Amino acid sequence: MICLLMLVMSVAVQQHALAQDTDALRPLVNKLGEGGFKETEAQVGALAATGDPAVAPALEALSSGDLYVRKSDAMAVIGVKAGSGLALTDPLTGEALGTVTTGEVTKIKVNNGLRRSIRAAVGSLTLGSSDAAVRLAAANSMFRSRDVETLPQLEAAIARETDAGVKTAMERARAATVLAGDAPEADKLAAVDLIASAGGRDALSVLTSIASDAKAPQALRDAAQTGLTRIEKSLALWDGAQNIWYGLSLGSVLLLAAIGLAITFGVMGVINMAHGEMVMIGAYVTFMVQEVIRTSFPGLFGASLFIALPLAFLVTGLIGMAIERGIIRFLYGRPLETLLATWGLSLMLQQAVRSIFGPTNREVGNPDWMSGAFQLGEMTITYNRLWIVVFAMLVFAGLMLVLKKTPFGLYTRAVTQNRRMAASMGIRTPWIDALTFGLGSGIAGIAGVALSQIDNVSPNLGQGYIIDSFMVVVFGGVGNLWGTLVGALTLGVVNKFLEPYAGAVLGKILVLVFIILFIQKRPRGLFALKGRAVDA
């Protein structure tokens, strides 16, 4: 009972202290609405001088144009549009104050100069936050604002900072601020060296302004130019790494689209122009799964892709087996007729999807675990691309296990290497053809699930990948999965390195010319299949 009483008294004391703090800050916040831009800027400085993070919401609302003065009592309030009126909030306590018409409040005006002052003020206030992420964001904000008036707060924050990463960011912000002020030349030289050592794209603008300042001492300009050269070399390496990542990401997409084609092309020698439509159908299966989840089971949205993957594999696999049994098995040994038949089938499938779903793009959402990005040095890596790379490698590994460790894989490899010998050994090659075609189509379907996360889901989705898929298969070696892997990743990286210099279209043309020249030298691709029938 005594403990409970002490707890209640403690809470009461804290609430009383909070009320006192609010009462002390209220007049300062209300004065933001008095006078012009100069008076408002002076009041922003007065709020920053309090060092109280409680005034940060008011300053942020002022910067975004959401701070108003209520005419009835001249109180500064945060206003957010709600229908035809404004929903008001107390900027100090966060308490809802009801909804008013726009005529009952006056908006506090801001300009760009005032916004810069506000950013610096908010940065200095949030330097004392208990959250390291907030302090880091504040330090980065102050690095960009370079407000000399915040230097004392920044130095005090550096002295008490315990997180190494945040402290480094604060020291970099202090160095940028020193360069903006009237510090001695020795201090500025040390600041230039620190910023150059930290590197990054933000440092370029700081050092560029110093290097191009004719009024700056020559030694300082030379140091800034040396730092610029060092940073530019570092960023060039990071840009190369970013291009490699983009290339691997594109290569994983090409691998998903081409790996099923490599199987069917290798086993049956069929040029399946409808393979891209299997990718498209897999994407639409994902769309349908998400539509059902949105309307009936919204709590399962995060697992929507795990539900769509087996469904897309089954649907497209069954469609693939139906195509093989109904059309392709009558056209073996007639490659031109097979190509024309599958091309016509692709047009029919596209039109069927247009008739059912319409010609416009369909929305397929990213689950939370596939949304967002993170920084790796100066590289930006998005989670959806990262998971697709991982998924492509898992599909490749799973397919290799099926082909190497199962009876079906043994029969498939036997038919690929010598169809007549496999048939004479009792293998039912027609059913191997059907199952292999279904497997290849099923993999194309799960490729569509992955592509739905990074591309528009439309009837033309598959057409954007079919030509590239054929190039990957021919370049890597027909029917060879390792060749498909190497070919997809190689072409992806080469494409991304050519695009900045030649453009996307000319880059693809150059890749096509390279492949044509390559197959003149190696007609069977990088990794040619071996076997009596293949070698004959």
XYZ file of C-alpha atoms in Angstrom:
536
model
C 0.000 0.000 0.000
C 2.840 2.339 0.890
C 4.631 1.489 -2.412
C 1.456 2.203 -4.350
C 1.066 5.544 -2.580
C 4.685 6.458 -3.352
C 4.175 5.543 -7.021
C 1.069 7.735 -7.236
C 2.932 10.622 -5.585
C 5.855 10.192 -7.997
C 3.550 10.310 -11.027
C 1.792 13.360 -9.596
C 5.130 15.141 -9.088
C 6.180 14.328 -12.680
C 2.874 15.591 -14.061
C 3.181 18.778 -11.996
C 6.712 19.346 -13.284
C 5.544 18.739 -16.854
C 2.707 21.219 -16.403
C 5.166 23.788 -15.058
C 7.497 23.245 -18.028
C 4.563 23.595 -20.416
C 3.410 26.794 -18.713
C 6.908 28.239 -19.032
C 7.238 27.313 -22.720
C 3.721 28.301 -23.775
C 4.359 32.080 -24.064
C 7.512 31.480 -26.114
C 5.655 29.217 -28.559
C 2.723 31.640 -28.815
C 5.093 34.491 -29.754
C 5.956 32.638 -32.996
C 2.804 34.193 -34.437
C 3.794 37.768 -33.578
C 5.536 40.095 -36.054
C 7.210 39.337 -39.374
C 9.884 36.925 -40.518
C 12.667 38.605 -38.495
C 10.656 38.491 -35.283
C 9.709 34.856 -35.899
C 13.353 33.961 -36.540
C 14.371 35.617 -33.299
C 11.700 33.642 -31.469
C 12.938 30.398 -33.062
C 16.355 31.196 -31.602
C 14.784 31.832 -28.182
C 13.054 28.444 -28.285
C 16.275 26.727 -29.318
C 18.055 28.423 -26.412
C 15.726 26.681 -23.936
C 17.273 23.341 -24.919
C 13.917 21.658 -24.296
C 13.002 18.975 -26.920
C 9.311 19.636 -26.145
C 9.346 22.656 -28.478
C 10.587 20.598 -31.454
C 7.046 19.620 -32.670
C 6.051 23.307 -32.794
C 9.151 24.208 -34.799
C 8.706 21.265 -37.184
C 5.060 22.238 -37.734
C 6.160 25.826 -38.430
C 8.699 24.614 -41.005
C 6.090 22.474 -42.803
C 3.477 25.266 -42.776
C 1.180 23.574 -40.259
C 1.461 26.053 -37.362
C -1.441 28.450 -36.839
C -2.615 31.062 -34.309
C -6.098 30.506 -32.922
C -7.908 33.832 -33.101
C -10.018 33.257 -30.004
C -7.086 33.178 -27.562
C -3.926 33.883 -29.688
C -2.644 30.367 -28.922
C -0.207 28.713 -31.372
C -1.619 25.365 -32.518
C -0.774 22.655 -35.032
C -3.437 22.349 -37.725
C -3.890 19.394 -40.091
C -6.484 19.456 -42.854
C -9.597 17.451 -41.941
C -12.362 17.685 -44.535
C -13.236 21.342 -45.037
C -11.661 22.398 -41.725
C -8.545 21.890 -39.609
C -7.935 19.404 -36.784
C -6.007 21.252 -34.075
C -3.375 19.826 -31.733
C -1.514 21.376 -28.825
C 2.144 21.657 -30.017
C 3.519 21.117 -26.487
C 1.320 18.335 -25.081
C -0.040 16.704 -28.253
C -3.573 17.047 -26.912
C -6.347 17.188 -29.528
C -8.097 20.558 -29.500
C -10.981 19.794 -31.847
C -11.744 20.872 -35.394
C -12.218 24.476 -36.537
C -12.871 26.266 -39.800
C -9.992 27.953 -41.599
C -11.481 31.323 -40.735
C -10.954 30.749 -36.999
C -7.159 30.525 -37.290
C -4.338 32.491 -38.914
C -1.469 30.639 -40.586
C 2.058 31.599 -39.502
C 4.039 32.275 -42.674
C 7.581 31.025 -43.286
C 10.235 31.534 -45.973
C 13.349 29.598 -46.960
C 15.648 31.578 -44.671
C 13.371 30.903 -41.731
C 13.219 27.194 -42.624
C 17.016 27.024 -42.478
C 16.983 28.554 -39.020
C 14.291 26.113 -37.930
C 16.278 23.113 -39.193
C 19.303 24.247 -37.221
C 17.188 24.844 -34.117
C 15.491 21.465 -34.303
C 18.873 19.834 -34.830
C 20.317 21.426 -31.722
C 17.255 20.399 -29.676
C 17.311 16.779 -30.784
C 21.028 16.398 -30.043
C 20.030 15.659 -26.453
C 17.501 12.958 -27.303
C 17.738 9.606 -25.508
C 17.313 7.864 -28.894
C 20.630 7.420 -30.740
C 18.855 7.404 -34.109
C 17.314 10.809 -33.356
C 20.715 12.208 -32.334
C 22.280 10.831 -35.517
C 19.582 12.420 -37.684
C 20.111 15.710 -35.843
C 23.864 15.593 -36.434
C 23.338 14.915 -40.155
C 20.841 17.777 -40.349
C 23.315 20.156 -38.710
C 26.034 19.017 -41.118
C 23.843 20.176 -43.995
C 22.683 23.428 -42.346
C 26.162 24.502 -41.092
C 24.699 27.096 -38.752
C 27.535 28.712 -36.765
C 25.177 29.631 -33.928
C 24.650 25.942 -33.110
C 28.383 25.316 -32.562
C 28.258 25.545 -28.728
C 25.356 23.058 -28.503
C 27.168 20.750 -30.907
C 30.414 20.825 -28.912
C 28.520 20.142 -25.688
C 26.725 17.198 -27.324
C 30.055 15.768 -28.563
C 31.490 15.939 -25.030
C 28.663 13.845 -23.568
C 28.063 11.468 -26.494
C 28.783 7.772 -25.801
C 27.761 6.181 -29.124
C 30.818 6.013 -31.429
C 28.837 6.276 -34.688
C 26.786 9.248 -33.501
C 29.883 10.956 -32.112
C 31.626 10.635 -35.490
C 28.621 12.214 -37.222
C 28.593 15.053 -34.669
C 32.316 15.693 -35.155
C 31.771 15.838 -38.909
C 28.894 18.308 -38.401
C 31.148 20.419 -36.150
C 33.873 20.441 -38.818
C 31.402 21.649 -41.464
C 30.151 24.334 -39.086
C 33.716 25.481 -38.331
C 34.324 25.934 -42.059
C 31.244 28.161 -42.290
C 32.471 30.487 -39.516
C 35.481 32.674 -38.756
C 37.646 30.056 -37.076
C 41.475 30.205 -37.339
C 43.023 28.740 -40.485
C 44.594 25.840 -38.555
C 41.158 24.792 -37.252
C 39.706 25.009 -40.743
C 42.511 22.877 -42.189
C 41.841 20.235 -39.538
C 38.112 20.432 -40.358
C 38.780 19.924 -44.075
C 40.937 16.877 -43.297
C 38.200 15.412 -41.064
C 35.464 15.904 -43.684
C 37.682 14.460 -46.428
C 38.438 11.431 -44.243
C 34.737 10.870 -43.540
C 33.919 11.098 -47.270
C 30.424 10.776 -48.675
C 28.417 12.745 -51.205
C 27.387 15.416 -48.703
C 31.045 16.234 -48.107
C 31.507 17.096 -51.797
C 29.325 20.207 -51.598
C 31.092 21.419 -48.447
C 34.598 21.005 -49.874
C 33.572 22.334 -53.290
C 32.393 25.602 -51.724
C 35.748 25.959 -49.939
C 37.843 25.061 -52.997
C 35.991 27.586 -55.179
C 36.031 30.427 -52.612
C 38.441 33.034 -53.931
C 38.535 34.771 -50.530
C 39.723 31.628 -48.702
C 43.461 31.191 -47.988
C 45.350 29.285 -50.688
C 46.431 26.558 -48.277
C 42.794 25.950 -47.316
C 41.662 25.800 -50.952
C 44.498 23.388 -51.817
C 43.537 21.147 -48.882
C 39.883 21.211 -49.964
C 40.850 20.301 -53.549
C 42.980 17.407 -52.321
C 40.054 16.216 -50.221
C 37.710 16.500 -53.211
C 40.026 14.339 -55.325
C 40.189 11.704 -52.584
C 36.407 11.644 -52.135
C 35.746 11.470 -55.873
C 38.035 8.447 -56.202
C 36.270 6.751 -53.296
C 32.827 7.525 -54.741
C 33.911 6.180 -58.138
C 34.692 2.851 -56.470
C 31.345 2.895 -54.661
C 29.584 3.716 -57.949
C 31.269 0.706 -59.509
C 30.124 -1.458 -56.606
C 26.594 -0.053 -56.957
C 26.598 -0.938 -60.681
C 27.760 -4.454 -59.865
C 24.896 -4.788 -57.362
C 22.393 -3.475 -59.918
C 23.834 -5.933 -62.440
C 23.548 -8.876 -60.048
C 20.000 -7.799 -59.247
C 19.103 -7.655 -62.962
C 20.944 -10.930 -63.519
C 18.888 -12.666 -60.817
C 15.704 -11.483 -62.535
C 16.995 -12.795 -65.881
C 17.950 -16.059 -64.184
C 14.417 -16.542 -62.848
C 12.929 -15.778 -66.254
C 15.408 -17.922 -68.217
C 15.985 -20.977 -66.038
C 12.693 -22.645 -66.973
C 13.342 -21.877 -70.634
C 16.801 -23.451 -70.361
C 15.245 -26.726 -69.163
C 12.615 -27.011 -71.908
C 14.956 -25.798 -74.621
C 17.654 -28.223 -73.494
C 15.440 -31.322 -73.170
C 13.093 -30.845 -76.119
C 14.815 -28.301 -78.327
C 11.561 -26.302 -78.345
C 11.660 -22.536 -78.857
C 8.753 -21.607 -76.614
C 7.669 -18.050 -77.411
C 4.863 -18.347 -74.824
C 7.355 -18.713 -71.956
C 7.029 -15.022 -71.091
C 3.273 -15.475 -70.678
C 3.912 -18.089 -67.976
C 5.824 -15.370 -66.119
C 2.898 -13.009 -66.640
C 0.356 -15.575 -65.369
C 2.445 -16.113 -62.228
C 2.345 -12.369 -61.562
C -1.446 -12.311 -61.986
C -1.792 -15.243 -59.584
C 0.035 -13.071 -57.033
C -2.384 -10.233 -57.743
C -5.399 -12.512 -57.228
C -3.997 -13.922 -53.982
C -3.430 -10.417 -52.619
C -6.930 -9.323 -53.672
C -8.482 -12.219 -51.720
C -6.283 -11.448 -48.702
C -7.102 -7.718 -48.812
C -10.847 -8.349 -48.837
C -11.124 -11.366 -46.532
C -7.905 -11.966 -44.559
C -6.015 -8.630 -44.210
C -3.890 -9.995 -41.387
C -2.222 -12.445 -43.791
C -0.876 -9.819 -46.200
C 2.681 -10.248 -44.956
C 2.508 -13.934 -45.958
C 0.829 -13.310 -49.333
C 3.933 -14.180 -51.360
C 4.414 -17.469 -49.511
C 0.836 -18.363 -50.430
C 1.228 -17.183 -54.033
C 4.451 -19.124 -54.738
C 3.044 -22.705 -54.678
C -0.196 -21.587 -56.351
C 1.683 -19.860 -59.177
C 3.878 -22.938 -59.645
C 0.870 -25.275 -59.806
C -1.217 -23.063 -62.113
C 1.531 -22.334 -64.631
C 2.912 -25.881 -64.394
C -0.471 -27.361 -65.292
C -0.917 -24.851 -68.113
C 2.552 -25.770 -69.404
C 1.748 -29.506 -69.384
C -1.522 -28.797 -71.203
C 0.363 -26.815 -73.873
C 2.887 -29.606 -74.350
C 0.250 -32.356 -74.538
C -2.163 -30.330 -76.654
C 0.122 -28.546 -79.118
C 3.859 -29.025 -78.898
C 4.056 -32.842 -78.951
C 2.630 -32.796 -82.466
C 5.350 -30.410 -83.678
C 8.602 -32.041 -82.506
C 11.285 -31.829 -85.171
C 9.564 -28.846 -86.811
C 11.154 -25.831 -85.110
C 9.620 -23.160 -87.345
C 6.076 -24.456 -86.827
C 6.728 -24.751 -83.071
C 7.952 -21.163 -82.916
C 4.918 -19.862 -84.831
C 2.460 -21.940 -82.787
C 3.851 -20.795 -79.425
C 4.005 -17.187 -80.645
C 0.323 -17.360 -81.601
C -0.417 -18.969 -78.238
C 1.358 -16.112 -76.464
C -0.892 -13.592 -78.237
C -3.970 -15.595 -77.229
C -2.886 -15.742 -73.587
C -2.199 -11.997 -73.532
C -5.628 -11.254 -74.987
C -7.304 -13.638 -72.544
C -5.684 -11.804 -69.614
C -6.727 -8.437 -71.091
C -10.310 -9.673 -71.368
C -10.361 -10.938 -67.761
C -8.304 -8.310 -65.911
C -8.266 -5.377 -68.320
C -5.325 -3.797 -70.160
C -4.168 -1.536 -67.312
C -1.501 -2.293 -64.730
C -2.623 -4.104 -61.594
C -1.387 -3.213 -58.131
C 0.657 -5.827 -56.315
C 1.890 -4.623 -52.929
C 5.180 -5.249 -51.173
C 4.944 -6.907 -47.742
C 6.629 -4.985 -44.944
C 9.652 -7.265 -44.959
C 10.289 -6.435 -48.641
C 9.811 -2.675 -48.291
C 12.442 -0.020 -47.694
C 16.199 0.062 -48.176
C 19.435 0.315 -46.247
C 22.821 1.939 -46.822
C 26.011 -0.057 -47.217
C 28.678 2.608 -47.334
C 27.629 4.778 -50.289
C 25.502 1.998 -51.792
C 21.732 1.859 -51.501
C 20.289 -1.669 -51.342
C 16.528 -2.117 -51.507
C 15.040 -5.045 -49.622
C 12.844 -6.213 -52.511
C 15.853 -6.575 -54.839
C 17.896 -8.235 -52.103
C 15.201 -10.831 -51.425
C 14.787 -11.508 -55.159
C 18.525 -12.221 -55.460
C 18.276 -14.600 -52.499
C 15.120 -16.182 -53.936
C 16.732 -16.697 -57.360
C 19.698 -18.484 -55.781
C 17.351 -20.690 -53.731
C 15.342 -21.614 -56.843
C 18.558 -22.431 -58.680
C 19.839 -24.587 -55.805
C 16.470 -26.366 -55.485
C 16.350 -27.098 -59.206
C 19.899 -28.459 -59.148
C 18.938 -30.782 -56.289
C 15.896 -32.026 -58.224
C 17.929 -32.699 -61.355
C 20.896 -34.294 -59.548
C 19.284 -36.208 -56.673
C 15.886 -37.469 -57.879
C 14.840 -40.188 -60.383
C 12.987 -37.544 -62.410
C 16.212 -35.520 -62.646
C 18.128 -38.626 -63.772
C 15.549 -39.353 -66.493
C 15.582 -35.726 -67.617
C 19.365 -35.665 -67.949
C 19.284 -38.968 -69.828
C 16.706 -37.663 -72.313
C 18.684 -34.427 -72.738
C 21.916 -36.266 -73.567
C 20.562 -39.125 -75.726
C 16.807 -39.376 -76.278
C 16.890 -42.650 -78.289
C 19.125 -44.421 -75.809
C 16.926 -43.241 -72.916
C 13.803 -44.543 -74.688
C 15.484 -47.890 -75.365
C 16.250 -48.163 -71.624
C 12.548 -47.958 -70.803
C 12.247 -44.242 -69.979
C 8.886 -42.881 -71.129
C 10.274 -39.888 -72.971
C 6.845 -38.360 -73.864
C 5.960 -38.071 -70.173
C 9.416 -36.715 -69.353
C 8.788 -34.084 -72.029
C 5.431 -33.163 -70.502
C 6.733 -33.059 -66.913
C 9.831 -31.109 -67.939
C 7.730 -28.578 -69.830
C 5.462 -28.286 -66.793
C 8.478 -27.815 -64.506
C 9.914 -25.092 -66.726
C 6.555 -23.327 -66.906
C 6.086 -23.642 -63.129
C 9.466 -21.999 -62.502
C 8.439 -19.217 -64.889
C 5.305 -18.800 -62.766
C 7.248 -18.327 -59.535
C 9.515 -15.937 -61.448
C 6.338 -13.931 -62.091
C 5.676 -13.823 -58.344
C 9.116 -12.287 -57.807
C 8.816 -9.879 -60.750
C 5.466 -8.620 -59.467
C 7.426 -6.950 -56.643
C 9.625 -4.834 -58.933
C 7.717 -4.447 -62.210
C 4.257 -3.498 -63.455
C 1.808 -6.405 -63.559
C 0.233 -6.126 -66.990
C -0.549 -8.415 -69.959
C 2.787 -7.378 -71.516
C 4.921 -8.269 -68.504
C 6.467 -11.391 -70.030
C 7.347 -9.745 -73.350
C 9.978 -7.597 -71.647
C 11.979 -10.677 -70.600
C 11.559 -13.279 -73.348
C 14.310 -11.955 -75.664
C 16.753 -11.465 -72.798
C 15.928 -14.976 -71.573
C 16.807 -16.485 -74.940
C 20.070 -14.521 -74.986
C 20.947 -15.856 -71.532
C 20.232 -19.465 -72.584
C 22.209 -19.217 -75.840
C 25.126 -17.420 -74.195
C 25.348 -19.788 -71.218
C 24.868 -23.011 -73.162
C 21.586 -24.671 -74.137
C 20.279 -26.924 -71.356
C 23.106 -26.185 -68.925
C 21.907 -24.640 -65.655
C 25.346 -23.490 -64.556
C 25.718 -21.783 -67.906
C 22.338 -20.124 -67.400
C 23.451 -18.829 -63.985
C 26.765 -17.458 -65.257
C 25.156 -16.086 -68.417
C 22.366 -14.292 -66.535
C 24.669 -12.654 -63.998
C 27.255 -11.732 -66.649
C 24.725 -10.137 -68.983
C 23.096 -8.315 -66.062
C 26.383 -6.748 -64.928
C 27.475 -5.898 -68.494
C 24.113 -4.230 -69.184
C 24.378 -2.042 -66.099
C 27.928 -0.960 -66.903
C 27.013 -0.109 -70.512
C 23.838 1.861 -69.706
C 25.530 4.991 -68.266
C 27.662 5.356 -71.404
C 25.488 3.997 -74.223
C 21.939 4.235 -72.866
C 19.538 1.375 -72.171
C 18.550 0.660 -75.809
C 22.016 0.948 -77.366
C 23.426 -1.049 -74.447
C 21.087 -3.966 -75.254
C 22.046 -3.728 -78.923
C 25.742 -3.908 -78.039
C 25.095 -6.943 -75.826
C 23.196 -8.630 -78.675
C 26.054 -7.926 -81.105
C 28.515 -9.365 -78.566
C 26.459 -12.551 -78.219
C 26.208 -12.958 -82.008
C 29.983 -12.656 -82.301
C 30.468 -14.970 -79.343
C 28.330 -17.806 -80.737
C 30.249 -17.585 -83.990
C 33.269 -18.662 -81.971
C 31.435 -20.962 -79.512
C 28.151 -22.093 -81.091
C 27.183 -24.144 -77.999
C 27.684 -21.313 -75.520
C 29.910 -21.026 -72.466
C 29.108 -24.493 -71.077
C 28.200 -26.959 -73.818
C 26.331 -30.157 -72.941
C 28.147 -33.432 -73.549
C 26.738 -36.742 -74.693
C 26.633 -39.014 -77.722
C 23.500 -37.466 -79.187
C 24.605 -33.938 -78.350
C 28.068 -34.373 -79.819
C 26.830 -36.057 -82.968
